[in-house]
């Protein structure tokens, strides 16, 4: 099968250069999936031109249809486009590792001292900058993905379905896919994206029998790697231990996590508090707050649940060792499936996008994704500009930072990472001089 190649407008990055980028991205990817997807688009497509708009949107479509954190899967896919399996591994690990290590440290401080170092000033400036980044991404992605009245209608319907009616995320994407299927079957070009200049789609595999062997090999190795730690702990500690129960529980949670963190966190919180008794309701809220202060996927909050559950029920192990194993196991069970999904399907994403009927389905999903990102952006902006910490009163400083960041990003075309860093520094200074 022909290997997909990056954009012809820029030289292909070396593996070392790309690895540094993914780790750097993992350190600054705040703001949830909307901000993370926006940051990747700004860096990888707009600034570095490592992949084309067509490749980015095709990968985003595929990732949105799978369970697990969308931004993490997209990072793996983009890494795979550049350097195949090793690129996907480095991109996926670099994207979550800083958040996993930082949340482990914050979780330990939480249980050891009952408090967390004050980061309010830093994030006072960071959150409005992320809101501006999301709006800038909506303008870029929406302008290229919404090319017909039908596409605009699907995006608007997706936004209203989520924001006003709180419909399930998979249902919204499923309805968009049906609309795309109907249009493609009827020969309509409503949802077909204009082809961006870039490499040709990979060729069809020489035989589906050979492709079947690849799928079985990748799926089998992935399943073995995913479940091996739980099986090993069950053999060493017994099947009834908290760590083993956490492993099986978070394995199940990772498979139903369509729609990202906000879809799976309510389910995990209810089970962890009411069924397993791993933590108290207030602690679940604290864990979500800690996760909001870290980069990487918001679903990393599950690591806090695993840490605290094993700390409170360590069995025969020292509490810190049990909690560390619980945090690591939870992260493993949550994020490994993303690698498996991408490595299974990535070779076919570009080829499927080249098929007219499939492209119509994916184009409709892309339009819905614009509505999904808009919904998350509005939710994020409301909580940033009218924070609960201020009693819902307007935060003029946050609005000022957001406007300045938007001007720097769109007309000024500044480096998004530099804008984020400057906004965080501004927030820290504001808190120092306005305690």
Short mmCIF file of C-alpha atoms in Angstrom, two decimals:
data_model
loop_
_atom_site.label_atom_id
_atom_site.label_comp_id
_atom_site.label_asym_id
_atom_site.label_seq_id
_atom_site.Cartn_x
_atom_site.Cartn_y
_atom_site.Cartn_z
CA UNK A 1 0.00 0.00 0.00
CA UNK A 2 1.30 3.44 -0.92
CA UNK A 3 2.36 5.48 2.05
CA UNK A 4 0.56 8.81 2.45
CA UNK A 5 2.93 11.74 2.15
CA UNK A 6 2.78 15.15 3.77
CA UNK A 7 2.04 18.43 2.05
CA UNK A 8 4.27 19.20 -0.94
CA UNK A 9 4.44 22.85 0.13
CA UNK A 10 6.96 22.15 2.90
CA UNK A 11 9.79 19.68 3.42
CA UNK A 12 8.90 16.57 5.34
CA UNK A 13 10.02 16.93 8.98
CA UNK A 14 12.59 14.56 10.34
CA UNK A 15 11.45 12.06 12.92
CA UNK A 16 13.43 13.93 15.60
CA UNK A 17 11.89 17.28 14.64
CA UNK A 18 8.39 15.82 14.68
CA UNK A 19 9.03 14.11 18.03
CA UNK A 20 10.09 17.40 19.60
CA UNK A 21 6.96 19.03 18.22
CA UNK A 22 4.56 16.41 19.64
CA UNK A 23 6.12 16.65 23.09
CA UNK A 24 6.00 20.45 22.94
CA UNK A 25 2.36 20.25 21.87
CA UNK A 26 1.62 17.99 24.82
CA UNK A 27 2.99 20.67 27.14
CA UNK A 28 0.77 23.49 25.84
CA UNK A 29 -2.38 21.75 24.57
CA UNK A 30 -4.84 23.28 27.02
CA UNK A 31 -8.50 24.02 26.39
CA UNK A 32 -10.09 20.64 25.78
CA UNK A 33 -10.67 19.05 22.36
CA UNK A 34 -11.71 22.26 20.61
CA UNK A 35 -8.58 24.11 21.62
CA UNK A 36 -6.33 21.11 20.96
CA UNK A 37 -7.74 20.46 17.50
CA UNK A 38 -7.49 24.16 16.74
CA UNK A 39 -3.87 24.26 17.88
CA UNK A 40 -2.94 21.21 15.79
CA UNK A 41 -4.63 22.70 12.74
CA UNK A 42 -2.87 26.03 13.18
CA UNK A 43 0.54 24.40 13.62
CA UNK A 44 0.52 21.33 11.39
CA UNK A 45 -1.62 22.63 8.50
CA UNK A 46 -1.39 26.41 8.50
CA UNK A 47 2.07 27.14 9.83
CA UNK A 48 4.28 24.12 9.19
CA UNK A 49 2.28 22.74 6.23
CA UNK A 50 3.26 19.18 7.13
CA UNK A 51 -0.14 17.88 6.03
CA UNK A 52 -2.81 19.27 3.73
CA UNK A 53 -6.23 20.56 4.70
CA UNK A 54 -7.74 17.55 2.93
CA UNK A 55 -5.67 15.10 4.98
CA UNK A 56 -6.43 16.90 8.24
CA UNK A 57 -10.20 16.93 7.68
CA UNK A 58 -10.26 13.31 6.53
CA UNK A 59 -8.40 12.27 9.66
CA UNK A 60 -10.64 14.40 11.87
CA UNK A 61 -13.72 12.77 10.36
CA UNK A 62 -12.40 9.30 11.05
CA UNK A 63 -11.40 10.17 14.61
CA UNK A 64 -14.79 11.71 15.44
CA UNK A 65 -16.51 8.43 14.56
CA UNK A 66 -14.47 6.41 17.07
CA UNK A 67 -14.66 6.13 20.87
CA UNK A 68 -12.04 7.92 22.90
CA UNK A 69 -10.59 11.46 23.01
CA UNK A 70 -10.79 12.96 19.52
CA UNK A 71 -7.74 15.21 19.80
CA UNK A 72 -5.56 12.33 20.99
CA UNK A 73 -6.65 10.11 18.10
CA UNK A 74 -6.06 12.96 15.66
CA UNK A 75 -2.53 13.50 16.98
CA UNK A 76 -1.81 9.79 16.49
CA UNK A 77 -3.19 9.91 12.95
CA UNK A 78 -1.15 12.98 12.01
CA UNK A 79 1.95 11.36 13.47
CA UNK A 80 1.19 8.22 11.44
CA UNK A 81 0.86 10.28 8.26
CA UNK A 82 4.35 11.65 8.78
CA UNK A 83 6.26 8.61 10.03
CA UNK A 84 3.84 5.67 10.07
CA UNK A 85 3.72 3.49 13.21
CA UNK A 86 6.64 5.04 15.10
CA UNK A 87 5.31 8.50 14.27
CA UNK A 88 1.88 7.62 15.60
CA UNK A 89 3.35 6.17 18.79
CA UNK A 90 5.51 9.23 19.48
CA UNK A 91 2.68 11.66 18.67
CA UNK A 92 0.18 9.85 20.88
CA UNK A 93 2.57 9.42 23.79
CA UNK A 94 3.91 12.97 23.56
CA UNK A 95 0.38 14.34 23.53
CA UNK A 96 -0.69 12.72 26.83
CA UNK A 97 2.54 12.12 28.77
CA UNK A 98 3.00 15.66 30.20
CA UNK A 99 -0.61 15.74 31.38
CA UNK A 100 -0.36 12.25 32.89
CA UNK A 101 2.80 13.09 34.85
CA UNK A 102 1.47 16.48 36.01
CA UNK A 103 -1.88 15.06 37.11
CA UNK A 104 -0.11 12.30 39.04
CA UNK A 105 1.86 14.98 40.93
CA UNK A 106 -1.25 17.08 41.57
CA UNK A 107 -3.16 14.00 42.74
CA UNK A 108 -0.40 13.16 45.20
CA UNK A 109 -0.40 16.74 46.54
CA UNK A 110 -4.18 16.52 46.83
CA UNK A 111 -4.21 13.38 48.98
CA UNK A 112 -1.08 14.29 50.94
CA UNK A 113 -1.84 17.91 51.80
CA UNK A 114 -5.49 18.43 50.88
CA UNK A 115 -4.65 21.33 48.57
CA UNK A 116 -3.11 22.11 45.20
CA UNK A 117 -0.65 24.91 44.40
CA UNK A 118 -2.45 28.00 43.19
CA UNK A 119 -2.47 28.15 39.41
CA UNK A 120 -5.41 30.53 39.11
CA UNK A 121 -3.42 33.41 37.63
CA UNK A 122 -1.81 31.30 34.95
CA UNK A 123 -5.12 29.89 33.79
CA UNK A 124 -6.90 33.23 34.12
CA UNK A 125 -4.95 34.31 31.05
CA UNK A 126 -4.73 30.93 29.38
CA UNK A 127 -8.45 30.14 29.08
CA UNK A 128 -9.48 33.25 27.10
CA UNK A 129 -6.53 32.72 24.74
CA UNK A 130 -7.77 29.19 24.08
CA UNK A 131 -11.26 30.58 23.42
CA UNK A 132 -9.75 32.91 20.78
CA UNK A 133 -7.80 30.00 19.30
CA UNK A 134 -11.00 27.99 18.92
CA UNK A 135 -12.79 30.86 17.17
CA UNK A 136 -9.86 31.27 14.79
CA UNK A 137 -9.97 27.54 14.01
CA UNK A 138 -13.71 27.69 13.39
CA UNK A 139 -13.15 30.42 10.82
CA UNK A 140 -10.46 28.38 9.06
CA UNK A 141 -12.06 24.95 9.21
CA UNK A 142 -15.61 26.19 8.72
CA UNK A 143 -14.64 28.27 5.71
CA UNK A 144 -13.21 25.22 3.99
CA UNK A 145 -15.68 22.59 5.20
CA UNK A 146 -18.97 24.49 4.77
CA UNK A 147 -19.25 24.94 1.01
CA UNK A 148 -22.99 24.60 0.45
CA UNK A 149 -26.27 25.59 2.11
CA UNK A 150 -26.77 21.93 3.07
CA UNK A 151 -23.41 21.83 4.86
CA UNK A 152 -24.25 25.03 6.73
CA UNK A 153 -27.61 23.53 7.69
CA UNK A 154 -25.99 20.38 9.06
CA UNK A 155 -23.50 22.42 11.10
CA UNK A 156 -26.29 24.59 12.51
CA UNK A 157 -28.44 21.56 13.29
CA UNK A 158 -25.53 19.84 15.06
CA UNK A 159 -24.91 22.94 17.17
CA UNK A 160 -28.56 23.29 18.16
CA UNK A 161 -28.92 19.57 18.86
CA UNK A 162 -26.03 19.70 21.32
CA UNK A 163 -26.37 23.18 22.80
CA UNK A 164 -30.14 23.57 23.03
CA UNK A 165 -31.48 20.01 23.16
CA UNK A 166 -28.50 18.17 24.72
CA UNK A 167 -28.85 15.23 22.34
CA UNK A 168 -26.25 12.43 22.55
CA UNK A 169 -23.10 13.13 20.57
CA UNK A 170 -23.13 9.78 18.65
CA UNK A 171 -26.72 10.45 17.56
CA UNK A 172 -25.76 13.83 16.13
CA UNK A 173 -22.88 12.38 14.09
CA UNK A 174 -25.01 9.43 13.04
CA UNK A 175 -27.72 11.70 11.67
CA UNK A 176 -25.10 13.73 9.79
CA UNK A 177 -23.65 10.54 8.32
CA UNK A 178 -27.13 9.49 7.15
CA UNK A 179 -27.61 12.87 5.48
CA UNK A 180 -24.29 12.47 3.70
CA UNK A 181 -25.16 8.93 2.65
CA UNK A 182 -28.50 10.04 1.20
CA UNK A 183 -26.87 12.91 -0.69
CA UNK A 184 -24.10 10.70 -2.07
CA UNK A 185 -26.52 7.98 -3.14
CA UNK A 186 -28.66 10.55 -4.89
CA UNK A 187 -25.66 11.95 -6.77
CA UNK A 188 -25.74 15.26 -4.92
CA UNK A 189 -22.48 17.09 -4.29
CA UNK A 190 -23.73 19.06 -1.27
CA UNK A 191 -21.13 17.69 1.13
CA UNK A 192 -18.19 17.04 -1.17
CA UNK A 193 -15.18 19.03 -0.04
CA UNK A 194 -13.13 20.82 -2.64
CA UNK A 195 -10.01 18.76 -3.18
CA UNK A 196 -6.98 20.48 -1.74
CA UNK A 197 -3.64 20.08 -3.53
CA UNK A 198 -1.82 17.17 -2.06
CA UNK A 199 -0.76 13.57 -2.57
CA UNK A 200 -2.93 11.02 -4.25
CA UNK A 201 -4.92 8.65 -2.10
CA UNK A 202 -3.20 5.37 -1.25
CA UNK A 203 -3.94 2.54 -3.62
CA UNK A 204 -6.39 -0.21 -2.81
CA UNK A 205 -4.67 -3.12 -1.06
CA UNK A 206 -3.60 -5.81 -3.59
CA UNK A 207 -5.82 -8.33 -1.82
CA UNK A 208 -8.30 -8.11 0.99
CA UNK A 209 -6.96 -11.42 2.18
CA UNK A 210 -3.59 -9.79 2.81
CA UNK A 211 -5.28 -6.78 4.38
CA UNK A 212 -7.27 -9.11 6.60
CA UNK A 213 -4.02 -10.58 7.90
CA UNK A 214 -2.75 -7.08 8.67
CA UNK A 215 -5.93 -6.19 10.51
CA UNK A 216 -5.76 -9.40 12.55
CA UNK A 217 -2.10 -8.82 13.37
CA UNK A 218 -2.55 -5.19 14.40
CA UNK A 219 -5.79 -5.88 16.27
CA UNK A 220 -4.39 -8.94 18.03
CA UNK A 221 -1.19 -7.23 19.14
CA UNK A 222 -3.13 -4.17 20.24
CA UNK A 223 -5.63 -6.20 22.24
CA UNK A 224 -2.83 -8.17 23.90
CA UNK A 225 -0.89 -5.02 24.83
CA UNK A 226 -4.05 -3.34 26.11
CA UNK A 227 -5.26 -6.11 28.41
CA UNK A 228 -1.93 -7.62 29.50
CA UNK A 229 -1.40 -5.29 32.53
CA UNK A 230 -4.82 -6.12 33.97
CA UNK A 231 -4.30 -9.83 33.45
CA UNK A 232 -0.88 -9.63 35.12
CA UNK A 233 -2.30 -7.76 38.12
CA UNK A 234 -5.16 -10.24 38.42
CA UNK A 235 -2.63 -13.10 38.49
CA UNK A 236 -0.38 -11.33 41.03
CA UNK A 237 -2.98 -9.78 43.36
CA UNK A 238 -6.19 -11.71 42.75
CA UNK A 239 -9.24 -10.74 40.68
CA UNK A 240 -11.03 -8.94 43.53
CA UNK A 241 -8.38 -6.30 44.18
CA UNK A 242 -9.17 -2.65 43.52
CA UNK A 243 -6.47 -2.28 40.87
CA UNK A 244 -7.89 -5.19 38.88
CA UNK A 245 -11.44 -3.89 39.17
CA UNK A 246 -10.23 -0.46 38.04
CA UNK A 247 -8.52 -1.99 35.03
CA UNK A 248 -11.61 -3.83 33.80
CA UNK A 249 -13.88 -0.89 34.55
CA UNK A 250 -11.81 1.67 32.65
CA UNK A 251 -11.40 -0.77 29.76
CA UNK A 252 -15.18 -0.79 29.41
CA UNK A 253 -15.41 2.98 29.83
CA UNK A 254 -12.90 3.54 27.02
CA UNK A 255 -15.09 1.60 24.58
CA UNK A 256 -18.23 3.64 25.25
CA UNK A 257 -16.50 7.03 25.29
CA UNK A 258 -18.05 8.44 22.13
CA UNK A 259 -18.09 12.21 22.28
CA UNK A 260 -15.00 12.71 24.39
CA UNK A 261 -14.58 13.49 28.06
CA UNK A 262 -17.93 15.14 28.73
CA UNK A 263 -19.72 12.04 27.47
CA UNK A 264 -17.84 9.52 29.62
CA UNK A 265 -17.06 11.49 32.81
CA UNK A 266 -20.65 11.52 34.17
CA UNK A 267 -20.86 7.73 33.81
CA UNK A 268 -17.46 7.17 35.43
CA UNK A 269 -18.25 9.58 38.25
CA UNK A 270 -21.52 7.85 39.07
CA UNK A 271 -19.98 4.37 39.06
CA UNK A 272 -16.82 5.36 40.93
CA UNK A 273 -18.78 7.16 43.67
CA UNK A 274 -22.01 5.19 44.02
CA UNK A 275 -21.10 1.68 42.93
CA UNK A 276 -17.42 1.15 43.75
CA UNK A 277 -17.02 3.73 46.54
CA UNK A 278 -13.58 4.70 45.31
CA UNK A 279 -14.06 8.41 46.13
CA UNK A 280 -16.58 10.96 47.38
CA UNK A 281 -18.76 13.19 45.13
CA UNK A 282 -16.79 16.31 46.04
CA UNK A 283 -13.55 14.55 45.17
CA UNK A 284 -14.81 13.74 41.69
CA UNK A 285 -15.45 17.44 41.12
CA UNK A 286 -11.97 18.26 42.45
CA UNK A 287 -10.48 15.76 40.03
CA UNK A 288 -12.19 17.40 37.08
CA UNK A 289 -10.90 20.76 38.27
CA UNK A 290 -7.35 19.42 38.46
CA UNK A 291 -7.65 17.96 34.97
CA UNK A 292 -8.76 21.36 33.67
CA UNK A 293 -5.44 22.81 34.87
CA UNK A 294 -3.35 20.31 32.89
CA UNK A 295 -2.63 20.13 29.17
CA UNK A 296 -3.74 17.16 27.11
CA UNK A 297 -7.15 15.49 26.85
CA UNK A 298 -9.67 16.35 29.56
CA UNK A 299 -10.42 12.64 29.91
CA UNK A 300 -7.11 12.49 31.80
CA UNK A 301 -9.38 13.25 34.78
CA UNK A 302 -10.00 9.49 34.86
CA UNK A 303 -6.41 9.10 36.04
CA UNK A 304 -7.34 11.02 39.20
CA UNK A 305 -10.17 8.55 39.80
CA UNK A 306 -7.78 5.63 39.41
CA UNK A 307 -5.21 7.27 41.69
CA UNK A 308 -7.67 8.09 44.44
CA UNK A 309 -9.52 4.78 44.24
CA UNK A 310 -6.32 2.81 44.74
CA UNK A 311 -5.11 5.23 47.44
CA UNK A 312 -8.31 4.75 49.42
CA UNK A 313 -8.37 0.97 48.87
CA UNK A 314 -4.69 -0.05 48.52
CA UNK A 315 -5.11 -3.65 49.69
CA UNK A 316 -1.76 -5.10 50.72
CA UNK A 317 0.27 -2.44 48.87
CA UNK A 318 1.60 0.87 50.26
CA UNK A 319 -0.96 3.59 49.42
CA UNK A 320 1.35 5.65 47.19
CA UNK A 321 2.48 2.59 45.23
CA UNK A 322 -1.10 1.40 44.81
CA UNK A 323 -2.24 4.90 43.76
CA UNK A 324 0.60 5.25 41.25
CA UNK A 325 -0.24 1.87 39.75
CA UNK A 326 -3.92 2.87 39.69
CA UNK A 327 -3.17 6.12 37.87
CA UNK A 328 -0.87 4.44 35.35
CA UNK A 329 -3.27 1.57 34.74
CA UNK A 330 -6.19 3.94 34.23
CA UNK A 331 -4.24 6.02 31.72
CA UNK A 332 -3.13 2.85 29.92
CA UNK A 333 -6.65 1.43 29.64
CA UNK A 334 -8.02 4.81 28.53
CA UNK A 335 -5.52 5.77 25.83
CA UNK A 336 -4.17 2.54 24.31
CA UNK A 337 -7.39 1.87 22.33
CA UNK A 338 -6.84 5.14 20.45
CA UNK A 339 -3.58 3.77 19.04
CA UNK A 340 -5.28 0.54 18.00
CA UNK A 341 -8.18 2.31 16.26
CA UNK A 342 -5.82 4.55 14.29
CA UNK A 343 -3.33 1.86 13.30
CA UNK A 344 -6.21 -0.35 12.13
CA UNK A 345 -7.91 2.24 9.94
CA UNK A 346 -5.34 4.91 9.04
CA UNK A 347 -4.15 3.24 5.80
CA UNK A 348 -7.70 3.45 4.44
CA UNK A 349 -8.70 6.98 5.49
CA UNK A 350 -7.43 8.77 2.38
CA UNK A 351 -8.71 6.04 0.03
CA UNK A 352 -12.16 6.11 1.59
CA UNK A 353 -12.22 9.90 1.35
CA UNK A 354 -11.48 9.62 -2.40
CA UNK A 355 -14.64 7.55 -2.97
CA UNK A 356 -17.49 9.92 -3.92
CA UNK A 357 -20.18 8.32 -1.77
CA UNK A 358 -17.88 7.84 1.20
CA UNK A 359 -16.57 11.38 0.76
CA UNK A 360 -20.17 12.66 0.91
CA UNK A 361 -20.68 10.90 4.24
CA UNK A 362 -17.39 12.20 5.63
CA UNK A 363 -18.13 15.70 4.31
CA UNK A 364 -21.46 15.74 6.15
CA UNK A 365 -19.71 14.55 9.30
CA UNK A 366 -17.17 17.33 8.85
CA UNK A 367 -20.01 19.86 8.69
CA UNK A 368 -21.43 18.40 11.90
CA UNK A 369 -17.98 18.57 13.48
CA UNK A 370 -17.97 22.33 12.85
CA UNK A 371 -21.20 22.53 14.84
CA UNK A 372 -19.73 20.33 17.56
CA UNK A 373 -16.66 22.55 17.87
CA UNK A 374 -18.88 25.63 17.94
CA UNK A 375 -20.92 24.11 20.77
CA UNK A 376 -17.80 23.39 22.80
CA UNK A 377 -16.42 26.84 22.00
CA UNK A 378 -19.58 28.57 23.22
CA UNK A 379 -19.64 26.47 26.39
CA UNK A 380 -15.98 27.24 27.01
CA UNK A 381 -16.41 30.96 26.33
CA UNK A 382 -19.40 31.24 28.68
CA UNK A 383 -17.45 29.64 31.52
CA UNK A 384 -14.43 31.83 30.75
CA UNK A 385 -16.14 35.21 30.39
CA UNK A 386 -18.76 34.60 33.12
CA UNK A 387 -16.87 32.39 35.59
CA UNK A 388 -18.56 30.82 38.59
CA UNK A 389 -15.70 32.06 40.77
CA UNK A 390 -16.98 35.61 40.12
CA UNK A 391 -20.59 34.68 40.75
CA UNK A 392 -21.32 34.62 37.03
CA UNK A 393 -20.31 38.28 36.61
CA UNK A 394 -18.56 39.33 33.43
CA UNK A 395 -14.75 39.06 33.45
CA UNK A 396 -13.49 42.05 31.47
CA UNK A 397 -9.86 40.95 31.78
CA UNK A 398 -10.67 37.60 30.15
CA UNK A 399 -12.54 39.32 27.33
CA UNK A 400 -9.60 41.67 26.77
CA UNK A 401 -7.13 38.79 26.59
CA UNK A 402 -9.40 36.89 24.19
CA UNK A 403 -9.71 39.88 21.85
CA UNK A 404 -5.96 40.52 21.90
CA UNK A 405 -5.22 36.84 21.29
CA UNK A 406 -7.68 36.71 18.38
CA UNK A 407 -6.07 39.74 16.76
CA UNK A 408 -2.64 38.19 17.18
CA UNK A 409 -3.79 34.86 15.74
CA UNK A 410 -5.94 35.91 12.77
CA UNK A 411 -4.84 39.26 11.32
CA UNK A 412 -1.39 38.99 12.90
CA UNK A 413 -0.85 35.29 12.09
CA UNK A 414 1.31 34.89 15.19
CA UNK A 415 2.60 31.56 16.45
CA UNK A 416 -0.29 30.04 18.49
CA UNK A 417 2.09 28.62 21.09
CA UNK A 418 3.66 32.06 21.60
CA UNK A 419 0.20 33.63 21.95
CA UNK A 420 -0.79 31.04 24.57
CA UNK A 421 2.43 31.61 26.53
CA UNK A 422 1.97 35.40 26.45
CA UNK A 423 -1.64 35.11 27.62
CA UNK A 424 -0.67 32.82 30.50
CA UNK A 425 2.03 35.31 31.57
CA UNK A 426 -0.49 38.16 31.40
CA UNK A 427 -2.88 36.24 33.63
CA UNK A 428 -0.14 35.56 36.16
CA UNK A 429 0.81 39.24 36.27
CA UNK A 430 -2.83 40.27 36.63
CA UNK A 431 -3.27 38.04 39.66
CA UNK A 432 -0.05 39.35 41.22
CA UNK A 433 -1.13 43.00 40.94
CA UNK A 434 -4.85 42.32 41.56
CA UNK A 435 -4.91 39.72 44.35
#
